[in-house]
CSV table of C-alpha atoms in Angstrom, one decimal:
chain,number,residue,atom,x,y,z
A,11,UNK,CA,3.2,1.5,14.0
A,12,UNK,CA,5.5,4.4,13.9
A,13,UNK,CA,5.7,4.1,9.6
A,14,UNK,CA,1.7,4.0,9.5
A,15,UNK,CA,1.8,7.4,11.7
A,16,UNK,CA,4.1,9.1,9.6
A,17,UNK,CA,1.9,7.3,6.1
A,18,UNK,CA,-1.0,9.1,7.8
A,19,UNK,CA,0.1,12.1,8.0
A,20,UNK,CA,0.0,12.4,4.5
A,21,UNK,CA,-4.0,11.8,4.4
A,22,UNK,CA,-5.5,14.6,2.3
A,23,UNK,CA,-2.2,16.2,1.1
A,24,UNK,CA,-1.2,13.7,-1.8
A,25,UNK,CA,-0.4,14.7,-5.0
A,26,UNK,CA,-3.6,13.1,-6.0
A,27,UNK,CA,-6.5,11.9,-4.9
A,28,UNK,CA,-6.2,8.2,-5.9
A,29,UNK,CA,-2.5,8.3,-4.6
A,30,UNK,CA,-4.3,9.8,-0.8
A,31,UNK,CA,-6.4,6.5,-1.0
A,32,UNK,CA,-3.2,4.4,-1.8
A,33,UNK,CA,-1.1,5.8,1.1
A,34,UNK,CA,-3.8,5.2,3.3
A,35,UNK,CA,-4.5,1.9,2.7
A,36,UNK,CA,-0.9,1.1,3.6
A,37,UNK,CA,-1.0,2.9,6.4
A,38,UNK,CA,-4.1,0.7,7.2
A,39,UNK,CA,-2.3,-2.4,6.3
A,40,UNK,CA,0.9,-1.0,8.4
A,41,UNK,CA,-0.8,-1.0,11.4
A,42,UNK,CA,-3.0,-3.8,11.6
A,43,UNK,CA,0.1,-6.0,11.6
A,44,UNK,CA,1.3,-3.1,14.4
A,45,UNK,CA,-1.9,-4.4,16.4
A,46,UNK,CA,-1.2,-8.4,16.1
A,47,UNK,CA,2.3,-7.4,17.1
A,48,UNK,CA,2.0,-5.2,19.8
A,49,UNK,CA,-0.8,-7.6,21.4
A,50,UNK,CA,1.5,-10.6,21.2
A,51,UNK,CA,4.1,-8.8,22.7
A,52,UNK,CA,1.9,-7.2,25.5
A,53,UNK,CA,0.6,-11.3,26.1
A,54,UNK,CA,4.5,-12.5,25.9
A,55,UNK,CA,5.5,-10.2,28.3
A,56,UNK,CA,2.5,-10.8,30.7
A,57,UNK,CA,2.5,-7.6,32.5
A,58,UNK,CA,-1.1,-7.1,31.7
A,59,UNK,CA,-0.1,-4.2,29.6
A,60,UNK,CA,-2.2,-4.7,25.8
A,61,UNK,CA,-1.5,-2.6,22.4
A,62,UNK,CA,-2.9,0.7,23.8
A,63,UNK,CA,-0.9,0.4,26.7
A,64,UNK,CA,2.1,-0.4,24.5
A,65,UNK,CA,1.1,2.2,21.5
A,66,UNK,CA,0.4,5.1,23.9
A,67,UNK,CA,2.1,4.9,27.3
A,68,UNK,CA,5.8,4.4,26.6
A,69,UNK,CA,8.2,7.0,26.1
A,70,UNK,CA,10.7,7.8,23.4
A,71,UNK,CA,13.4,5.2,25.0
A,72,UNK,CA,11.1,2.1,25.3
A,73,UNK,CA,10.2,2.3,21.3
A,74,UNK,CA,12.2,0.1,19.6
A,75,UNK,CA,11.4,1.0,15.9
A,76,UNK,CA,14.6,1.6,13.6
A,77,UNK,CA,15.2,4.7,12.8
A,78,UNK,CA,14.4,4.4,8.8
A,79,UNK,CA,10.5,4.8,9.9
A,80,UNK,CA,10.6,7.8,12.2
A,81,UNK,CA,11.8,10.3,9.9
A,82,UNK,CA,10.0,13.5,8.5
A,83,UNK,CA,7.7,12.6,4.9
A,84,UNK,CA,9.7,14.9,3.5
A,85,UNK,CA,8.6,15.5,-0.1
A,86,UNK,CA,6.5,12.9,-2.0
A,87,UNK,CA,10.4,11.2,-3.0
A,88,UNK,CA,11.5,11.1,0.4
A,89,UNK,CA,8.2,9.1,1.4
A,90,UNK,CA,8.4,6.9,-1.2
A,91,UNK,CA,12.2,6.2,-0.7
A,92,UNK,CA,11.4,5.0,2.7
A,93,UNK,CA,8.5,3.2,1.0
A,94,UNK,CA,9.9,1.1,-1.4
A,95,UNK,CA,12.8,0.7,1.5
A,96,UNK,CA,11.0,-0.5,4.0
A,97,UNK,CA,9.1,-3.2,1.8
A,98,UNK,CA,11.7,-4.7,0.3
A,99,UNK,CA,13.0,-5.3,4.0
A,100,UNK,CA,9.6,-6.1,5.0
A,101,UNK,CA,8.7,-9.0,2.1
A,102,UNK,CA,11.6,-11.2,3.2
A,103,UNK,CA,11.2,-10.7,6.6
A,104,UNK,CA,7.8,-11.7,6.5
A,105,UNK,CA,8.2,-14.1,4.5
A,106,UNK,CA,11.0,-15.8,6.8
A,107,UNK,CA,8.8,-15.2,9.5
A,108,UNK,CA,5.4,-17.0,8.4
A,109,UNK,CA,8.2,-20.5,8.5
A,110,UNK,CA,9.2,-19.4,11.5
A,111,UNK,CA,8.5,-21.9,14.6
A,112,UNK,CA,5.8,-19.4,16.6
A,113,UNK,CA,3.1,-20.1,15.3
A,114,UNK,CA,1.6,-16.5,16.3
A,115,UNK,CA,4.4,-15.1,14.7
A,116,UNK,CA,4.1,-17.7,11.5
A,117,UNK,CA,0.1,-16.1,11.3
A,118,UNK,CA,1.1,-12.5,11.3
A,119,UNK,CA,3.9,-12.9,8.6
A,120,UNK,CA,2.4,-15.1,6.4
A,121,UNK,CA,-0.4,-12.4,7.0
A,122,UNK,CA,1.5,-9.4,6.7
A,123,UNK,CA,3.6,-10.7,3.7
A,124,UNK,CA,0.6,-10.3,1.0
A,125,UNK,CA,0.4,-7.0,2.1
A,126,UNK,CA,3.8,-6.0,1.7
A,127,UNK,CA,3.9,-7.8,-1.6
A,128,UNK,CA,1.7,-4.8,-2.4
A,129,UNK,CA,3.7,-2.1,-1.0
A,130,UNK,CA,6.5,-3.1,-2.2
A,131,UNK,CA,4.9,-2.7,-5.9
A,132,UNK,CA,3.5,0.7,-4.9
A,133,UNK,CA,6.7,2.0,-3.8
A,134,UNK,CA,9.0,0.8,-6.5
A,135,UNK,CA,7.0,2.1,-9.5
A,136,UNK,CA,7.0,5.6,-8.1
A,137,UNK,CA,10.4,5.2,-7.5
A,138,UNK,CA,11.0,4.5,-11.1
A,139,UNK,CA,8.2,7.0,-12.3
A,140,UNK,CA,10.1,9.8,-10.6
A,141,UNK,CA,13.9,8.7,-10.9
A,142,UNK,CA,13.0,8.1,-14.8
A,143,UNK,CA,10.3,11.2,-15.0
A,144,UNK,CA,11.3,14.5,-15.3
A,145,UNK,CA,14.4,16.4,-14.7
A,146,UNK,CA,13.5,17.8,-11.5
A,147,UNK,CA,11.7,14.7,-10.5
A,148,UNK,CA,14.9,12.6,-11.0
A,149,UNK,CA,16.6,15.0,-8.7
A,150,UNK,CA,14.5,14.7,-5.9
A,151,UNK,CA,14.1,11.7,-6.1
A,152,UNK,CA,17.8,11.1,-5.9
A,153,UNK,CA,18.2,13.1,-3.3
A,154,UNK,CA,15.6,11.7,-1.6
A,155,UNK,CA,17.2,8.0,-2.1
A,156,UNK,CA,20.6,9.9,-0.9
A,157,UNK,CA,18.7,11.0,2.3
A,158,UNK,CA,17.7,7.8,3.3
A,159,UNK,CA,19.8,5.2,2.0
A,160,UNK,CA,22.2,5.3,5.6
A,161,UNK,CA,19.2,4.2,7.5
A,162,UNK,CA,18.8,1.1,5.6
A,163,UNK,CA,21.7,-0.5,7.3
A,164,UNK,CA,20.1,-1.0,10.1
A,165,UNK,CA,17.9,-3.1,9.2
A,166,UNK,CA,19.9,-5.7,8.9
A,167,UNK,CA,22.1,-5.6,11.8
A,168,UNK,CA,22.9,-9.1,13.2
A,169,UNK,CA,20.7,-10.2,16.1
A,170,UNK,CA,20.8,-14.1,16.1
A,171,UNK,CA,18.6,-14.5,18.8
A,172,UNK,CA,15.7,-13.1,16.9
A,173,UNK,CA,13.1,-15.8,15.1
A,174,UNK,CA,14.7,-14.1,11.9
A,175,UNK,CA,18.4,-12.7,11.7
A,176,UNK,CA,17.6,-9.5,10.1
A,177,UNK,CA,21.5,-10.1,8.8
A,178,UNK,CA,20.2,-12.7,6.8
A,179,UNK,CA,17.6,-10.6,4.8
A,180,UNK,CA,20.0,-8.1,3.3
A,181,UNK,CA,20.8,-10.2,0.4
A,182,UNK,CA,17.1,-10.5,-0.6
A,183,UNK,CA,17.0,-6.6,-0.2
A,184,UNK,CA,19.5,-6.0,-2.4
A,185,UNK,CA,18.8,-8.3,-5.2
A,186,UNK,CA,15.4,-6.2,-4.7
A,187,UNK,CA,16.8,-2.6,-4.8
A,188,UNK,CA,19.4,-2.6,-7.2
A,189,UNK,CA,17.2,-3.4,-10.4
A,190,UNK,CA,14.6,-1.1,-9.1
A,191,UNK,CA,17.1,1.8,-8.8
A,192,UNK,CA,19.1,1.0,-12.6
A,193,UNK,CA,15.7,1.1,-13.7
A,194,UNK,CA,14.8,4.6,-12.2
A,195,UNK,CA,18.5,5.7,-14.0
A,196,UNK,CA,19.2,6.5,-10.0
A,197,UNK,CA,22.5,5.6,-8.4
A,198,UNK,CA,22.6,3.2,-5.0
A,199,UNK,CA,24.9,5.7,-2.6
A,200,UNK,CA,28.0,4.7,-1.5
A,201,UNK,CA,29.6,5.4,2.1
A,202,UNK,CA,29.8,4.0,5.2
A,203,UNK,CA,27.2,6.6,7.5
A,204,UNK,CA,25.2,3.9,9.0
A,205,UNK,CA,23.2,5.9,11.8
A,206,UNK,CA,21.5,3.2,14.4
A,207,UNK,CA,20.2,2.9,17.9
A,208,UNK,CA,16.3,2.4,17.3
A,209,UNK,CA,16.3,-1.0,18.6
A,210,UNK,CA,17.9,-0.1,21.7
A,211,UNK,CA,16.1,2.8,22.2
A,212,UNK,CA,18.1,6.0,20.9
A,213,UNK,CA,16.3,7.7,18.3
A,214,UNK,CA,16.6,10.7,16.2
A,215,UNK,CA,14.5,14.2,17.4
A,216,UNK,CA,11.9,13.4,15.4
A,217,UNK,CA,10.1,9.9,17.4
A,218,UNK,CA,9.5,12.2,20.3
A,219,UNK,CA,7.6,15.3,18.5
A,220,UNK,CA,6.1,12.1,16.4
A,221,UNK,CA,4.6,10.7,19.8
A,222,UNK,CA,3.7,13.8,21.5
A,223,UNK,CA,1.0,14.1,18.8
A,224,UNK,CA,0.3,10.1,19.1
A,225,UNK,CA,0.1,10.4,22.6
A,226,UNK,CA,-1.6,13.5,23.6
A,227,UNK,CA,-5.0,12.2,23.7
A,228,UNK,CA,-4.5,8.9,26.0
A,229,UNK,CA,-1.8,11.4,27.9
A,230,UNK,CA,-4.7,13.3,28.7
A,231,UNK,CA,-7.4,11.0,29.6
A,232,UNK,CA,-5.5,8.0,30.7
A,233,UNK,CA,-7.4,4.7,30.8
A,234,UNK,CA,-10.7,6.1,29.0
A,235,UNK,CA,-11.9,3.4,26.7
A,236,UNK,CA,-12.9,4.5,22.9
B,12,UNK,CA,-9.1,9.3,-17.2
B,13,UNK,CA,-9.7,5.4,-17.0
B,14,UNK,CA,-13.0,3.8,-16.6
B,15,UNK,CA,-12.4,1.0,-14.5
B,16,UNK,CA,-14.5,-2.8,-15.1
B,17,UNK,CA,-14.4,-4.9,-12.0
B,18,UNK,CA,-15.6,-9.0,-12.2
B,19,UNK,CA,-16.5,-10.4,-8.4
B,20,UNK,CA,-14.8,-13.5,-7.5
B,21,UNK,CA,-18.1,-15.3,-8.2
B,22,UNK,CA,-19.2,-13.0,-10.9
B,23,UNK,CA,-19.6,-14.6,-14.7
B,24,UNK,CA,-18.8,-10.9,-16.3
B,25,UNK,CA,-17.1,-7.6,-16.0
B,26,UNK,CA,-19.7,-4.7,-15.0
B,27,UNK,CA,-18.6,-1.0,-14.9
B,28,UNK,CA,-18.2,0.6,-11.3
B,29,UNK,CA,-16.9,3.9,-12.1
B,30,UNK,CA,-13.9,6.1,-13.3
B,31,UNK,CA,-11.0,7.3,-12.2
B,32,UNK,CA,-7.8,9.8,-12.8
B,33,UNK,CA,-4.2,8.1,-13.6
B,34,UNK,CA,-1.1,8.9,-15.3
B,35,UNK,CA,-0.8,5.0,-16.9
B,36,UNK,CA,-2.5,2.0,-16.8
B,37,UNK,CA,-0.4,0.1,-14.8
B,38,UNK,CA,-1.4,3.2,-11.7
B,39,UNK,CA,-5.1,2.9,-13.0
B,40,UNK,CA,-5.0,-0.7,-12.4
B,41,UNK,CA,-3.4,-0.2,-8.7
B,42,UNK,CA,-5.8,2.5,-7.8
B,43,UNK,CA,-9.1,0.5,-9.3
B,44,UNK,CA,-7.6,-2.0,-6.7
B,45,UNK,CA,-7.9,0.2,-3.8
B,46,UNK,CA,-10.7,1.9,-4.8
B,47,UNK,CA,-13.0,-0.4,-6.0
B,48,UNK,CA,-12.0,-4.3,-5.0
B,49,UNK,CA,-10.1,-3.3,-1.2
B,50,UNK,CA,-7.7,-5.9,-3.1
B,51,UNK,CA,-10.3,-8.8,-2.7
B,52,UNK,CA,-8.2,-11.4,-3.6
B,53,UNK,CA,-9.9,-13.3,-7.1
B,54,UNK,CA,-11.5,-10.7,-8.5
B,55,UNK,CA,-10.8,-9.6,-12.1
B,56,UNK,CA,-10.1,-5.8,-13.4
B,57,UNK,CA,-10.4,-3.9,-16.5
B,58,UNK,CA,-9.5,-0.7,-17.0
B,59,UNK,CA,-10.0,1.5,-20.7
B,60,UNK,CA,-8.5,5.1,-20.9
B,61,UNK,CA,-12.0,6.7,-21.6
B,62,UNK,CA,-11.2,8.0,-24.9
B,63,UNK,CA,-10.9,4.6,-26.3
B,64,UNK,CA,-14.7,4.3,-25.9
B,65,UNK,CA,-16.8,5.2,-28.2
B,66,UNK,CA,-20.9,5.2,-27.3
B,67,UNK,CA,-23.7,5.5,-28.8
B,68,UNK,CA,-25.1,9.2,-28.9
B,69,UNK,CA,-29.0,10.1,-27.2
B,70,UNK,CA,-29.5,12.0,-30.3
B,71,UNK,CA,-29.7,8.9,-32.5
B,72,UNK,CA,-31.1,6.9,-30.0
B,73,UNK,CA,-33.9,6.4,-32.8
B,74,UNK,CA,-32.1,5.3,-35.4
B,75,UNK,CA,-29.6,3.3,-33.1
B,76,UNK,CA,-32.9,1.4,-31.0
B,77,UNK,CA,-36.2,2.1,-32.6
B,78,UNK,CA,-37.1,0.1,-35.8
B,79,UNK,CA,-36.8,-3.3,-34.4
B,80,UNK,CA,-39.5,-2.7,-32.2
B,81,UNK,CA,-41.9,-2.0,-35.6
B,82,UNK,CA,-41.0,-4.8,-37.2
B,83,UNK,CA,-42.7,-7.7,-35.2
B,84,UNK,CA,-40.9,-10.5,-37.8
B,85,UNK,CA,-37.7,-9.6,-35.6
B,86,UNK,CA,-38.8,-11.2,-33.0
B,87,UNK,CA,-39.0,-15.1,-32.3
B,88,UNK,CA,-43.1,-15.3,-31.2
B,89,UNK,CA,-44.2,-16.8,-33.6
B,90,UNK,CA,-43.8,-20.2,-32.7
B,91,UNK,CA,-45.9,-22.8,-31.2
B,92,UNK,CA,-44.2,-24.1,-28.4
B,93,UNK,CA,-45.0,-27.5,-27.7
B,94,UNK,CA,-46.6,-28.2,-23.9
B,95,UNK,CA,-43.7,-29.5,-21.0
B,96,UNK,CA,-41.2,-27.7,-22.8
B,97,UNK,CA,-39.4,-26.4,-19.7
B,98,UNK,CA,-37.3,-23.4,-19.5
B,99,UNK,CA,-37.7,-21.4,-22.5
């Protein structure tokens, strides 16, 4: 949910017009599995709360997105760092997920792994375009993959009573990145900064700006229907 | 530029739906997927960087079209064709 905010944000301001269309449509894809998701959830938890409720009427704390998704768009390298990122976390997750024993849960990822598949594409050619472009691009794009790189560990922080142990997805991520990156002529950071606290809650600054802007409209005129 | 051929999933050949702008093919084939197919899954695309084609000109149309509409031996209606022949 929170990664197809920030994708939309980028709707009419893309380098080009075809690439406006692209982000789009992941944003699209992004949060139609947010929808399956957050309904489940609101059912699960049986409070009578459904995805609006659940998209638009909790604070900062109760999100429990990682952190990776929340930040700024940056520069076009920056969004497509956390791009290519996020997919190749997302692919294997999903695709654990649709063997997974709920069979909601099996639905939505065997759903939501297609269109990751394509994300995934999207985000690692233009990480290769710009690491392997131009001077400058190869810069920024470093420096974008520099930026973001400490918010990938926390994807895979251990949580074994999850369907799917994130901790057993980061060797599918890796065998993933690394190729991508040699390819791009772009070096995989090294250091141990691994920022976290998403899942429990404790975000950077930016969720809350993020969901002011989300929120204002259902803050306003709570319980309207649209 | 790319000009961009799209067969449907139950379509026998490739028909042009439009153009669009990309550095490569391999981005002109993504973005003909997103803007012309909403990635329909079985569905078959072509795209051609528009200076590979080469078309006929209006000027010429003449010369290109004309003379085999003069010349009535061109065309097969000459023959008798037999009664209960179906479908020809």
């Amino acid at each position: 949910m929170i990664a197809a905010q920030r994708l939309a944000e980028w709707t009419t301001r893309a380098p080009e017009m075809e690439e406006d269309i692209a982000l789009a449509n992941i944003a699209l894809d992004q949060l139609g599995a947010a929808r399956l998701l957050l309904s489940y959830a609101g059912e699960l938890e049986g409070a009578g709360r459904d995805e609006d409720a659940l998209a638009y009427l909790r604070d900062d704390r109760e999100f429990r997105n990682v952190l990776l998704v929340e930040l700024p768009n940056g520069d076009f390298a920056v969004t497509m760092a956390k791009l290519f990122f996020l997919a190749a976390y997302q692919v294997p997750l999903y695709t654990a997920l649709a063997g997974c024993a709920d069979e909601r849960l099996a639905a939505i990822g065997a759903k939501a792994r297609k269109e990751s598949a394509y994300h995934l594409d999207h985000g690692s050619l233009w990480v290769k375009r710009l690491g392997d472009g131009t001077e400058e691009s190869h810069r920024r794009m470093q420096a974008a993959v520099d930026h973001v790189w400490p918010y990938t560990h926390e994807l895979f922080v251990a949580d074994p009573a999850a369907p799917v142990d994130p901790a057993t997805l980061r060797q599918a991520f890796d065998d993933t990145v690394g190729p991508v990156l040699a390819e791009a002529t772009l070096s995989r950071p090294e250091g141990g900064w691994a920022p976290g606290g998403g899942r429990a809650g404790v975000h950077t600054e930016h969720l809350s700006y993020l969901l002011a802007e989300m929120q204002v409209l259902h803050r306003a005129h709570p319980g309207a229907a649209w | 530029m790319w000009e961009v051929f799209v067969r449907a999933r139950r379509g026998l050949s490739h028909t042009h739906v439009g153009s669009l702008h990309a550095p490569d093919a391999e981005l002109a084939l993504r973005n003909a997927r997103d803007l012309y197919t909403r990635r329909q899954e079985g569905v078959s695309i072509w795209v051609v960087p528009a200076s590979a084609i080469t078309a006929s000109s209006p000027d010429e149309k003449d010369a290109f079209f004309d003379p085999a509409a003069d010349k009535v031996y061109r065309h097969p209606t000459f023959y008798e064709v037999p009664d209960g022949v179906a479908h020809l």
